[in-house]
PDB file of C-alpha atoms and ligand atoms in Angstrom:
ATOM      1  CA  MET V   1       5.526   9.446  -9.063  1.00 55.00           C
ATOM      2  CA  THR V   2       5.447   6.152  -7.130  1.00 60.00           C
ATOM      3  CA  GLY V   3       8.915   4.779  -7.272  1.00 86.00           C
ATOM      4  CA  PHE V   4      10.361   1.417  -6.405  1.00 88.00           C
ATOM      5  CA  VAL V   5      13.667   1.431  -4.602  1.00 81.00           C
ATOM      6  CA  VAL V   6      14.192  -1.974  -6.161  1.00 81.00           C
ATOM      7  CA  LYS V   7      11.449  -3.207  -8.509  1.00 86.00           C
ATOM      8  CA  PRO V   8      10.612  -6.810  -7.583  1.00 89.00           C
ATOM      9  CA  GLU V   9      11.093  -9.610 -10.124  1.00 91.00           C
ATOM     10  CA  PRO V  10       7.800 -11.531 -10.525  1.00 92.00           C
ATOM     11  CA  ILE V  11       7.855 -15.101  -9.297  1.00 92.00           C
ATOM     12  CA  GLU V  12       7.497 -17.627 -12.120  1.00 94.00           C
ATOM     13  CA  VAL V  13       4.757 -20.209 -11.527  1.00 96.00           C
ATOM     14  CA  PRO V  14       4.038 -22.952 -14.098  1.00 96.00           C
ATOM     15  CA  GLY V  15       0.710 -22.246 -15.834  1.00 97.00           C
ATOM     16  CA  LEU V  16       0.558 -18.602 -14.723  1.00 98.00           C
ATOM     17  CA  VAL V  17       1.276 -15.649 -16.988  1.00 98.00           C
ATOM     18  CA  HIS V  18       2.501 -12.565 -15.124  1.00 98.00           C
ATOM     19  CA  LEU V  19       0.444  -9.529 -16.183  1.00 97.00           C
ATOM     20  CA  HIS V  20       1.327  -6.648 -13.909  1.00 96.00           C
ATOM     21  CA  THR V  21       3.406  -5.576 -10.944  1.00 95.00           C
ATOM     22  CA  GLY V  22       1.491  -3.029  -8.900  1.00 93.00           C
ATOM     23  CA  LYS V  23       2.890  -1.017  -5.993  1.00 93.00           C
ATOM     24  CA  VAL V  24       1.994  -3.712  -3.496  1.00 96.00           C
ATOM     25  CA  ARG V  25       0.378  -6.494  -5.557  1.00 97.00           C
ATOM     26  CA  GLU V  26       1.119  -8.836  -8.460  1.00 97.00           C
ATOM     27  CA  LEU V  27      -1.385  -9.858 -11.109  1.00 98.00           C
ATOM     28  CA  TYR V  28      -1.246 -13.135 -13.064  1.00 98.00           C
ATOM     29  CA  ARG V  29      -3.537 -14.961 -15.463  1.00 98.00           C
ATOM     30  CA  ASP V  30      -4.086 -18.707 -15.186  1.00 98.00           C
ATOM     31  CA  ALA V  31      -4.771 -21.347 -17.846  1.00 98.00           C
ATOM     32  CA  GLN V  32      -8.551 -20.930 -17.328  1.00 98.00           C
ATOM     33  CA  ASP V  33      -8.247 -17.203 -18.138  1.00 98.00           C
ATOM     34  CA  ARG V  34      -8.916 -16.277 -14.509  1.00 98.00           C
ATOM     35  CA  LEU V  35      -6.928 -13.601 -12.683  1.00 98.00           C
ATOM     36  CA  VAL V  36      -4.622 -14.473  -9.815  1.00 98.00           C
ATOM     37  CA  MET V  37      -4.075 -11.480  -7.540  1.00 98.00           C
ATOM     38  CA  VAL V  38      -1.251 -11.812  -5.017  1.00 98.00           C
ATOM     39  CA  ALA V  39      -0.873  -9.231  -2.229  1.00 98.00           C
ATOM     40  CA  SER V  40       2.731  -8.634  -1.150  1.00 98.00           C
ATOM     41  CA  ASP V  41       4.034  -7.335   2.170  1.00 98.00           C
ATOM     42  CA  ARG V  42       5.270  -4.216   0.408  1.00 97.00           C
ATOM     43  CA  MET V  43       4.143  -0.817   1.736  1.00 97.00           C
ATOM     44  CA  SER V  44       4.062   2.514  -0.039  1.00 95.00           C
ATOM     45  CA  ALA V  45       4.484   5.955   1.504  1.00 96.00           C
ATOM     46  CA  TYR V  46       5.226   9.396   0.074  1.00 95.00           C
ATOM     47  CA  ASP V  47       4.897   8.018  -3.481  1.00 93.00           C
ATOM     48  CA  TRP V  48       7.586   5.406  -2.881  1.00 96.00           C
ATOM     49  CA  VAL V  49       7.389   1.671  -2.457  1.00 96.00           C
ATOM     50  CA  LEU V  50       9.477   1.276   0.695  1.00 97.00           C
ATOM     51  CA  PRO V  51      12.475  -1.090   0.698  1.00 97.00           C
ATOM     52  CA  THR V  52      11.314  -2.723   3.961  1.00 98.00           C
ATOM     53  CA  GLU V  53       8.408  -5.162   3.911  1.00 98.00           C
ATOM     54  CA  ILE V  54       5.775  -5.313   6.660  1.00 98.00           C
ATOM     55  CA  PRO V  55       5.328  -8.904   7.899  1.00 98.00           C
ATOM     56  CA  ASP V  56       1.867 -10.361   7.206  1.00 98.00           C
ATOM     57  CA  LYS V  57       0.509  -7.134   5.602  1.00 98.00           C
ATOM     58  CA  GLY V  58      -0.491  -8.876   2.361  1.00 98.00           C
ATOM     59  CA  ARG V  59      -2.264 -11.703   4.179  1.00 98.00           C
ATOM     60  CA  VAL V  60      -4.078  -9.394   6.639  1.00 98.00           C
ATOM     61  CA  LEU V  61      -5.306  -7.042   3.907  1.00 98.00           C
ATOM     62  CA  THR V  62      -6.422  -9.913   1.662  1.00 98.00           C
ATOM     63  CA  GLN V  63      -8.465 -11.437   4.493  1.00 98.00           C
ATOM     64  CA  LEU V  64      -9.897  -7.991   5.324  1.00 98.00           C
ATOM     65  CA  SER V  65     -10.892  -7.502   1.684  1.00 98.00           C
ATOM     66  CA  LEU V  66     -12.617 -10.920   1.666  1.00 98.00           C
ATOM     67  CA  TRP V  67     -14.533  -9.955   4.813  1.00 98.00           C
ATOM     68  CA  TRP V  68     -15.706  -6.699   3.192  1.00 98.00           C
ATOM     69  CA  PHE V  69     -16.759  -8.498  -0.004  1.00 98.00           C
ATOM     70  CA  ASP V  70     -18.937 -10.694   2.197  1.00 98.00           C
ATOM     71  CA  GLN V  71     -20.392  -7.716   4.083  1.00 98.00           C
ATOM     72  CA  LEU V  72     -21.303  -6.071   0.746  1.00 98.00           C
ATOM     73  CA  ALA V  73     -22.575  -9.117  -1.164  1.00 98.00           C
ATOM     74  CA  ASP V  74     -26.229  -8.011  -0.875  1.00 98.00           C
ATOM     75  CA  LEU V  75     -25.346  -4.659  -2.475  1.00 98.00           C
ATOM     76  CA  VAL V  76     -23.050  -5.769  -5.299  1.00 98.00           C
ATOM     77  CA  PRO V  77     -21.566  -9.046  -6.622  1.00 98.00           C
ATOM     78  CA  ASN V  78     -17.787  -9.389  -6.581  1.00 99.00           C
ATOM     79  CA  HIS V  79     -15.098 -10.957  -8.747  1.00 98.00           C
ATOM     80  CA  VAL V  80     -13.674 -13.458  -6.253  1.00 98.00           C
ATOM     81  CA  ILE V  81     -13.931 -17.082  -7.366  1.00 98.00           C
ATOM     82  CA  SER V  82     -11.740 -18.728  -4.744  1.00 98.00           C
ATOM     83  CA  THR V  83      -8.769 -18.415  -2.430  1.00 98.00           C
ATOM     84  CA  ASP V  84      -7.258 -21.719  -3.542  1.00 97.00           C
ATOM     85  CA  LEU V  85      -3.544 -21.626  -4.209  1.00 98.00           C
ATOM     86  CA  PRO V  86      -2.697 -22.276  -7.878  1.00 97.00           C
ATOM     87  CA  ALA V  87      -0.790 -25.540  -8.388  1.00 96.00           C
ATOM     88  CA  GLY V  88       2.921 -24.903  -8.106  1.00 96.00           C
ATOM     89  CA  ALA V  89       2.517 -21.545  -6.383  1.00 98.00           C
ATOM     90  CA  PRO V  90       4.849 -20.797  -3.443  1.00 98.00           C
ATOM     91  CA  ALA V  91       3.438 -21.872  -0.070  1.00 98.00           C
ATOM     92  CA  ASP V  92       3.808 -18.327   1.272  1.00 97.00           C
ATOM     93  CA  TRP V  93       1.144 -17.160  -1.206  1.00 98.00           C
ATOM     94  CA  GLU V  94      -1.368 -18.896   1.098  1.00 98.00           C
ATOM     95  CA  GLY V  95      -3.919 -16.434   2.489  1.00 98.00           C
ATOM     96  CA  ARG V  96      -2.830 -13.563   0.277  1.00 98.00           C
ATOM     97  CA  THR V  97      -3.961 -14.874  -3.122  1.00 98.00           C
ATOM     98  CA  LEU V  98      -7.352 -14.353  -4.784  1.00 98.00           C
ATOM     99  CA  ILE V  99      -8.521 -16.219  -7.884  1.00 98.00           C
ATOM    100  CA  CYS V 100     -10.838 -13.780  -9.656  1.00 98.00           C
ATOM    101  CA  ARG V 101     -13.208 -13.648 -12.589  1.00 98.00           C
ATOM    102  CA  ARG V 102     -11.639 -11.788 -15.517  1.00 98.00           C
ATOM    103  CA  LEU V 103     -13.907  -8.768 -16.111  1.00 98.00           C
ATOM    104  CA  ASP V 104     -14.339  -6.082 -18.737  1.00 98.00           C
ATOM    105  CA  MET V 105     -12.912  -3.406 -16.456  1.00 98.00           C
ATOM    106  CA  VAL V 106     -14.400   0.091 -16.308  1.00 98.00           C
ATOM    107  CA  PRO V 107     -11.402   2.403 -16.924  1.00 97.00           C
ATOM    108  CA  VAL V 108     -12.298   4.673 -14.011  1.00 98.00           C
ATOM    109  CA  GLU V 109     -11.123   4.735 -10.387  1.00 98.00           C
ATOM    110  CA  ALA V 110     -14.457   4.888  -8.539  1.00 98.00           C
ATOM    111  CA  VAL V 111     -13.669   7.060  -5.513  1.00 98.00           C
ATOM    112  CA  ALA V 112     -16.127   7.968  -2.760  1.00 98.00           C
ATOM    113  CA  ARG V 113     -15.326  10.705  -0.254  1.00 98.00           C
ATOM    114  CA  GLY V 114     -17.096  11.424   3.008  1.00 98.00           C
ATOM    115  CA  TYR V 115     -14.370  13.795   4.220  1.00 98.00           C
ATOM    116  CA  LEU V 116     -12.201  16.441   2.574  1.00 98.00           C
ATOM    117  CA  THR V 117      -8.451  15.764   2.320  1.00 98.00           C
ATOM    118  CA  GLY V 118      -5.699  14.899  -0.171  1.00 97.00           C
ATOM    119  CA  SER V 119      -6.281  15.757  -3.815  1.00 96.00           C
ATOM    120  CA  GLY V 120      -9.879  16.724  -3.064  1.00 98.00           C
ATOM    121  CA  LEU V 121      -8.739  19.342  -0.559  1.00 98.00           C
ATOM    122  CA  LYS V 122      -6.215  20.714  -3.058  1.00 97.00           C
ATOM    123  CA  GLU V 123      -8.942  21.259  -5.694  1.00 98.00           C
ATOM    124  CA  TYR V 124     -11.334  22.655  -3.082  1.00 98.00           C
ATOM    125  CA  GLU V 125      -8.798  25.244  -1.903  1.00 98.00           C
ATOM    126  CA  VAL V 126      -8.621  26.617  -5.450  1.00 98.00           C
ATOM    127  CA  SER V 127     -12.181  26.276  -6.683  1.00 98.00           C
ATOM    128  CA  ARG V 128     -14.469  25.237  -3.782  1.00 98.00           C
ATOM    129  CA  THR V 129     -15.239  22.147  -5.896  1.00 98.00           C
ATOM    130  CA  VAL V 130     -14.058  18.530  -6.051  1.00 98.00           C
ATOM    131  CA  CYS V 131     -14.333  16.854  -9.471  1.00 98.00           C
ATOM    132  CA  GLY V 132     -16.402  19.887 -10.445  1.00 96.00           C
ATOM    133  CA  LEU V 133     -18.903  19.333  -7.622  1.00 98.00           C
ATOM    134  CA  ALA V 134     -19.531  22.554  -5.680  1.00 98.00           C
ATOM    135  CA  LEU V 135     -18.945  22.331  -1.916  1.00 98.00           C
ATOM    136  CA  PRO V 136     -19.858  24.834   0.829  1.00 98.00           C
ATOM    137  CA  GLU V 137     -17.480  27.507   2.089  1.00 98.00           C
ATOM    138  CA  GLY V 138     -15.529  26.967   5.269  1.00 98.00           C
ATOM    139  CA  LEU V 139     -14.346  23.405   4.822  1.00 98.00           C
ATOM    140  CA  THR V 140     -10.826  22.475   5.907  1.00 98.00           C
ATOM    141  CA  ASP V 141      -8.488  19.473   5.982  1.00 98.00           C
ATOM    142  CA  GLY V 142     -10.444  16.584   7.481  1.00 98.00           C
ATOM    143  CA  SER V 143     -13.863  18.258   7.354  1.00 98.00           C
ATOM    144  CA  GLU V 144     -16.811  15.902   7.061  1.00 98.00           C
ATOM    145  CA  LEU V 145     -18.667  16.634   3.822  1.00 98.00           C
ATOM    146  CA  PRO V 146     -22.400  17.469   3.968  1.00 98.00           C
ATOM    147  CA  ALA V 147     -22.954  14.152   2.131  1.00 98.00           C
ATOM    148  CA  PRO V 148     -20.598  11.592   0.562  1.00 98.00           C
ATOM    149  CA  ILE V 149     -19.575  12.444  -3.010  1.00 98.00           C
ATOM    150  CA  PHE V 150     -18.500  10.386  -6.035  1.00 98.00           C
ATOM    151  CA  THR V 151     -15.124  11.773  -7.159  1.00 98.00           C
ATOM    152  CA  PRO V 152     -13.866   9.606 -10.041  1.00 98.00           C
ATOM    153  CA  ALA V 153     -10.317   9.558 -11.315  1.00 98.00           C
ATOM    154  CA  THR V 154      -8.595   8.250 -14.385  1.00 95.00           C
ATOM    155  CA  LYS V 155      -5.998   5.559 -13.827  1.00 81.00           C
ATOM    156  CA  ALA V 156      -2.581   7.050 -14.058  1.00 73.00           C
ATOM    157  CA  GLU V 157       0.416   5.561 -15.777  1.00 71.00           C
ATOM    158  CA  VAL V 158       2.438   3.340 -13.480  1.00 62.00           C
ATOM    159  CA  GLY V 159       3.911   5.499 -10.790  1.00 64.00           C
ATOM    160  CA  GLU V 160       1.906   8.648 -11.543  1.00 77.00           C
ATOM    161  CA  HIS V 161      -1.007  10.068  -9.536  1.00 83.00           C
ATOM    162  CA  ASP V 162      -4.557   9.332 -10.643  1.00 89.00           C
ATOM    163  CA  GLU V 163      -6.229  12.432 -12.109  1.00 95.00           C
ATOM    164  CA  ASN V 164      -9.596  13.569 -10.736  1.00 97.00           C
ATOM    165  CA  VAL V 165     -12.232  13.948 -13.459  1.00 98.00           C
ATOM    166  CA  SER V 166     -15.808  15.235 -13.502  1.00 98.00           C
ATOM    167  CA  TYR V 167     -18.833  12.976 -13.615  1.00 98.00           C
ATOM    168  CA  GLU V 168     -19.621  14.447 -17.055  1.00 98.00           C
ATOM    169  CA  GLU V 169     -16.174  13.367 -18.304  1.00 98.00           C
ATOM    170  CA  VAL V 170     -16.813   9.841 -16.986  1.00 98.00           C
ATOM    171  CA  ALA V 171     -20.131   9.768 -18.846  1.00 98.00           C
ATOM    172  CA  ARG V 172     -18.354  10.897 -22.014  1.00 98.00           C
ATOM    173  CA  ARG V 173     -15.828   8.063 -21.595  1.00 98.00           C
ATOM    174  CA  VAL V 174     -18.025   5.144 -20.538  1.00 98.00           C
ATOM    175  CA  GLY V 175     -21.555   6.279 -21.403  1.00 98.00           C
ATOM    176  CA  ALA V 176     -24.326   7.783 -19.302  1.00 98.00           C
ATOM    177  CA  ASP V 177     -25.800   4.483 -18.100  1.00 98.00           C
ATOM    178  CA  VAL V 178     -22.489   3.022 -16.911  1.00 98.00           C
ATOM    179  CA  ALA V 179     -21.524   6.343 -15.268  1.00 98.00           C
ATOM    180  CA  ALA V 180     -24.838   6.434 -13.400  1.00 98.00           C
ATOM    181  CA  GLU V 181     -24.536   2.818 -12.251  1.00 98.00           C
ATOM    182  CA  LEU V 182     -20.920   3.404 -11.196  1.00 98.00           C
ATOM    183  CA  ARG V 183     -21.839   6.453  -9.077  1.00 98.00           C
ATOM    184  CA  GLN V 184     -24.881   4.849  -7.496  1.00 98.00           C
ATOM    185  CA  THR V 185     -23.073   1.637  -6.606  1.00 98.00           C
ATOM    186  CA  THR V 186     -19.929   3.412  -5.352  1.00 99.00           C
ATOM    187  CA  LEU V 187     -21.926   5.650  -3.011  1.00 98.00           C
ATOM    188  CA  ALA V 188     -24.119   2.784  -1.788  1.00 98.00           C
ATOM    189  CA  VAL V 189     -21.102   0.623  -0.960  1.00 98.00           C
ATOM    190  CA  TYR V 190     -19.250   3.535   0.681  1.00 98.00           C
ATOM    191  CA  GLY V 191     -22.358   4.379   2.720  1.00 98.00           C
ATOM    192  CA  ARG V 192     -22.606   0.833   4.065  1.00 98.00           C
ATOM    193  CA  ALA V 193     -18.868   0.520   4.741  1.00 98.00           C
ATOM    194  CA  ARG V 194     -18.524   3.864   6.509  1.00 98.00           C
ATOM    195  CA  GLU V 195     -21.319   2.904   8.924  1.00 98.00           C
ATOM    196  CA  ILE V 196     -19.708  -0.446   9.692  1.00 98.00           C
ATOM    197  CA  ALA V 197     -16.321   1.218  10.240  1.00 98.00           C
ATOM    198  CA  ARG V 198     -17.793   4.044  12.380  1.00 98.00           C
ATOM    199  CA  ASP V 199     -19.476   1.469  14.645  1.00 98.00           C
ATOM    200  CA  ARG V 200     -15.933   0.194  15.247  1.00 98.00           C
ATOM    201  CA  GLY V 201     -14.439   3.613  16.028  1.00 98.00           C
ATOM    202  CA  ILE V 202     -12.849   4.056  12.619  1.00 98.00           C
ATOM    203  CA  ILE V 203     -13.616   6.871  10.172  1.00 98.00           C
ATOM    204  CA  LEU V 204     -13.622   5.722   6.540  1.00 98.00           C
ATOM    205  CA  ALA V 205     -12.678   9.104   5.076  1.00 98.00           C
ATOM    206  CA  ASP V 206     -12.566   7.951   1.473  1.00 98.00           C
ATOM    207  CA  THR V 207     -12.024   4.829  -0.599  1.00 98.00           C
ATOM    208  CA  LYS V 208     -11.283   3.729  -4.167  1.00 98.00           C
ATOM    209  CA  PHE V 209     -13.140   0.923  -5.897  1.00 98.00           C
ATOM    210  CA  GLU V 210     -12.564  -0.739  -9.250  1.00 98.00           C
ATOM    211  CA  PHE V 211     -15.464  -2.274 -11.130  1.00 98.00           C
ATOM    212  CA  GLY V 212     -15.845  -4.419 -14.212  1.00 98.00           C
ATOM    213  CA  TYR V 213     -18.670  -5.955 -16.179  1.00 98.00           C
ATOM    214  CA  ASP V 214     -19.434  -9.621 -16.682  1.00 98.00           C
ATOM    215  CA  ASP V 215     -22.248 -10.358 -19.126  1.00 98.00           C
ATOM    216  CA  GLY V 216     -23.877  -6.940 -18.472  1.00 98.00           C
ATOM    217  CA  THR V 217     -23.632  -7.097 -14.671  1.00 98.00           C
ATOM    218  CA  LEU V 218     -21.524  -4.595 -12.712  1.00 98.00           C
ATOM    219  CA  ILE V 219     -19.046  -6.474 -10.505  1.00 99.00           C
ATOM    220  CA  LEU V 220     -16.925  -5.133  -7.639  1.00 99.00           C
ATOM    221  CA  ALA V 221     -13.280  -5.972  -8.394  1.00 98.00           C
ATOM    222  CA  ASP V 222      -9.744  -5.420  -7.149  1.00 98.00           C
ATOM    223  CA  GLU V 223      -9.274  -5.249  -3.356  1.00 97.00           C
ATOM    224  CA  VAL V 224     -11.826  -3.353  -1.294  1.00 98.00           C
ATOM    225  CA  LEU V 225     -11.782  -1.180   1.792  1.00 98.00           C
ATOM    226  CA  THR V 226      -8.264  -1.913   2.889  1.00 98.00           C
ATOM    227  CA  PRO V 227      -5.876   0.687   4.293  1.00 97.00           C
ATOM    228  CA  ASP V 228      -4.158   0.555   0.878  1.00 97.00           C
ATOM    229  CA  SER V 229      -7.303   1.570  -1.019  1.00 97.00           C
ATOM    230  CA  SER V 230      -8.843   3.775   1.654  1.00 98.00           C
ATOM    231  CA  ARG V 231      -8.096   6.397   4.271  1.00 98.00           C
ATOM    232  CA  PHE V 232      -8.896   5.021   7.728  1.00 98.00           C
ATOM    233  CA  TRP V 233      -8.710   7.478  10.638  1.00 98.00           C
ATOM    234  CA  PRO V 234      -9.079   6.657  14.345  1.00 97.00           C
ATOM    235  CA  ALA V 235     -12.378   8.402  15.186  1.00 98.00           C
ATOM    236  CA  ASP V 236     -11.240   9.443  18.661  1.00 97.00           C
ATOM    237  CA  ALA V 237      -8.374  11.476  17.162  1.00 97.00           C
ATOM    238  CA  TRP V 238     -10.434  13.213  14.457  1.00 98.00           C
ATOM    239  CA  GLN V 239      -9.766  16.953  14.462  1.00 98.00           C
ATOM    240  CA  PRO V 240     -10.631  18.947  11.318  1.00 98.00           C
ATOM    241  CA  GLY V 241      -8.113  21.646  10.444  1.00 98.00           C
ATOM    242  CA  ARG V 242      -4.991  19.500  10.331  1.00 98.00           C
ATOM    243  CA  SER V 243      -3.708  16.340   8.677  1.00 97.00           C
ATOM    244  CA  GLN V 244      -5.485  13.414  10.375  1.00 97.00           C
ATOM    245  CA  PRO V 245      -3.429  10.579  11.855  1.00 96.00           C
ATOM    246  CA  SER V 246      -3.511   7.608   9.522  1.00 94.00           C
ATOM    247  CA  PHE V 247      -4.690   4.394  11.142  1.00 94.00           C
ATOM    248  CA  ASP V 248      -1.949   2.319   9.530  1.00 95.00           C
ATOM    249  CA  LYS V 249       0.723   4.601   8.069  1.00 96.00           C
ATOM    250  CA  GLN V 250       1.319   7.110  10.868  1.00 96.00           C
ATOM    251  CA  PHE V 251       4.259   5.343  12.534  1.00 97.00           C
ATOM    252  CA  VAL V 252       5.990   5.052   9.155  1.00 98.00           C
ATOM    253  CA  ARG V 253       5.239   8.662   8.169  1.00 97.00           C
ATOM    254  CA  ASP V 254       6.401   9.998  11.539  1.00 97.00           C
ATOM    255  CA  TRP V 255       9.710   8.115  11.368  1.00 98.00           C
ATOM    256  CA  LEU V 256      10.376   8.906   7.695  1.00 98.00           C
ATOM    257  CA  THR V 257       9.834  12.630   8.368  1.00 98.00           C
ATOM    258  CA  SER V 258      11.890  12.621  11.583  1.00 98.00           C
ATOM    259  CA  PRO V 259      15.612  13.524  11.750  1.00 98.00           C
ATOM    260  CA  ALA V 260      16.254   9.886  12.706  1.00 98.00           C
ATOM    261  CA  SER V 261      15.597   8.720   9.125  1.00 98.00           C
ATOM    262  CA  GLY V 262      17.983  11.215   7.555  1.00 98.00           C
ATOM    263  CA  TRP V 263      15.585  11.337   4.600  1.00 98.00           C
ATOM    264  CA  ASP V 264      13.771  14.192   2.823  1.00 98.00           C
ATOM    265  CA  HIS V 265      10.430  12.919   1.486  1.00 97.00           C
ATOM    266  CA  ARG V 266      10.277  15.947  -0.857  1.00 96.00           C
ATOM    267  CA  GLY V 267      13.608  15.088  -2.433  1.00 96.00           C
ATOM    268  CA  GLU V 268      14.669  12.658  -5.170  1.00 94.00           C
ATOM    269  CA  ALA V 269      16.573  10.191  -2.985  1.00 96.00           C
ATOM    270  CA  PRO V 270      14.878   6.843  -2.269  1.00 96.00           C
ATOM    271  CA  PRO V 271      13.659   6.193   1.307  1.00 97.00           C
ATOM    272  CA  PRO V 272      15.811   4.270   3.792  1.00 98.00           C
ATOM    273  CA  GLU V 273      15.024   0.919   5.399  1.00 98.00           C
ATOM    274  CA  LEU V 274      12.606   1.152   8.351  1.00 98.00           C
ATOM    275  CA  PRO V 275      13.739   0.356  11.905  1.00 98.00           C
ATOM    276  CA  GLU V 276      12.500  -2.947  13.315  1.00 98.00           C
ATOM    277  CA  ALA V 277      10.356  -1.165  15.931  1.00 98.00           C
ATOM    278  CA  VAL V 278       8.476   0.828  13.249  1.00 98.00           C
ATOM    279  CA  VAL V 279       7.989  -2.361  11.211  1.00 98.00           C
ATOM    280  CA  ALA V 280       6.603  -4.226  14.226  1.00 98.00           C
ATOM    281  CA  GLU V 281       4.274  -1.330  15.209  1.00 98.00           C
ATOM    282  CA  THR V 282       2.967  -1.065  11.642  1.00 98.00           C
ATOM    283  CA  SER V 283       2.396  -4.803  11.293  1.00 98.00           C
ATOM    284  CA  ALA V 284       0.448  -4.670  14.568  1.00 98.00           C
ATOM    285  CA  LYS V 285      -1.698  -1.794  13.215  1.00 97.00           C
ATOM    286  CA  TYR V 286      -2.767  -3.880  10.230  1.00 98.00           C
ATOM    287  CA  VAL V 287      -3.738  -6.713  12.562  1.00 98.00           C
ATOM    288  CA  GLU V 288      -5.586  -4.193  14.788  1.00 98.00           C
ATOM    289  CA  ALA V 289      -7.498  -2.855  11.763  1.00 98.00           C
ATOM    290  CA  TYR V 290      -8.497  -6.411  10.830  1.00 98.00           C
ATOM    291  CA  GLU V 291      -9.560  -7.349  14.363  1.00 98.00           C
ATOM    292  CA  ARG V 292     -11.498  -4.125  15.027  1.00 98.00           C
ATOM    293  CA  LEU V 293     -13.338  -4.159  11.707  1.00 98.00           C
ATOM    294  CA  THR V 294     -14.108  -7.879  11.463  1.00 98.00           C
ATOM    295  CA  ARG V 295     -14.469  -8.414  15.238  1.00 98.00           C
ATOM    296  CA  MET V 296     -12.488 -11.627  14.680  1.00 98.00           C
ATOM    297  CA  ARG V 297      -9.067 -12.459  16.169  1.00 98.00           C
ATOM    298  CA  TRP V 298      -6.160 -12.628  13.737  1.00 98.00           C
ATOM    299  CA  LEU V 299      -4.698 -16.050  14.524  1.00 90.00           C
TER     300      LEU V 299
HETATM  301  N1  PZK W 301      -9.227  -6.879 -10.014  1.00 90.55           N
HETATM  302  C1  PZK W 301      -9.340  -7.123 -11.131  1.00 90.55           C
HETATM  303  C2  PZK W 301      -9.478  -7.416 -12.528  1.00 90.55           C
HETATM  304  C3  PZK W 301     -10.477  -8.331 -12.959  1.00 90.55           C
HETATM  305  N2  PZK W 301     -11.255  -9.010 -12.063  1.00 90.55           N
HETATM  306  N3  PZK W 301     -10.628  -8.561 -14.290  1.00 90.55           N
HETATM  307  C4  PZK W 301      -9.835  -7.946 -15.193  1.00 90.55           C
HETATM  308  N4  PZK W 301      -8.864  -7.093 -14.837  1.00 90.55           N
HETATM  309  C5  PZK W 301      -8.669  -6.806 -13.517  1.00 90.55           C
HETATM  310  C6  PZK W 301      -7.572  -5.870 -13.194  1.00 90.55           C
HETATM  311  C7  PZK W 301      -6.606  -5.433 -14.083  1.00 90.55           C
HETATM  312  N5  PZK W 301      -5.739  -4.596 -13.412  1.00 90.55           N
HETATM  313  N6  PZK W 301      -6.178  -4.490 -12.160  1.00 90.55           N
HETATM  314  C8  PZK W 301      -5.502  -3.663 -11.128  1.00 90.55           C
HETATM  315  C9  PZK W 301      -4.528  -4.562 -10.383  1.00 90.55           C
HETATM  316  C10 PZK W 301      -4.995  -5.381  -9.431  1.00 90.55           C
HETATM  317  C11 PZK W 301      -4.090  -6.197  -8.725  1.00 90.55           C
HETATM  318  C12 PZK W 301      -2.755  -6.165  -8.973  1.00 90.55           C
HETATM  319  C13 PZK W 301      -2.295  -5.354  -9.953  1.00 90.55           C
HETATM  320  F1  PZK W 301      -1.002  -5.351 -10.174  1.00 90.55           F
HETATM  321  C14 PZK W 301      -3.179  -4.532 -10.682  1.00 90.55           C
HETATM  322  C15 PZK W 301      -7.293  -5.246 -12.000  1.00 90.55           C
END
């Protein structure tokens, strides 16, 4: 259950209709029936939206997503129309706002995994499968899979975990043709992205895409290949058999699980505010992810 310590009130902007408050993003619709996606500086960890924001996180991850959309444009079209600020929007939305085509969304979280961890590991430990796909014996937390797999999930209610489903269940829900196109495109995009990341010393362990259709064409939507939608691991610290250090969340996880926080992440109490040092280190990690992946300086 992803909880908010304090659920944010959406900002009212003339001409925009607020549609949804996500864990770390807001969704609006404009007068031209386009979507306006605004990335906040909120961060989630241990199924909570933390009370402390991470400076510049929303802007860094939006610019990273735009860079990935560009890297992938030959594989799949995307939903971004522009990054122009809607009239009357707050100035601090600059750089973290995407104006997007409104699509007929496929109600499936299109997940690709190249490594075994998280919910996939949990299923594997019971059944030696993930989403019903048989995997070899002997795999452990962080193991590289023999080949990347498509492991779809159904979108959970706000605050709940997505539920892994089989490919056959996806085909039952959206039809065989859409299921096949979803799997093929997800694995092609993951394959390209994992190579780009690996060339930069970063393992893209897994990632979640959202797709929609526009006039019969499959379109890549949402945000893509950010540390919020993906697991990024520093390649030089990869060691199967244990939980891998997260590229962006490790400082926060380490502090929240240390005696210094006075918090039990398995309990019901909301998490405490983060110390300034942890905030600064985490903000720097998002900038580092941007600079290493894009090979551009974050100015
Ligand atoms: N992307 C996209 C999209 C599109 N291009 N067309 C129609 N619907 C969506 C859409 C609907 N929900 N979401 C998830 C979402 C994203 C961002 C913030 C949130 F709060 C929630 C995406």
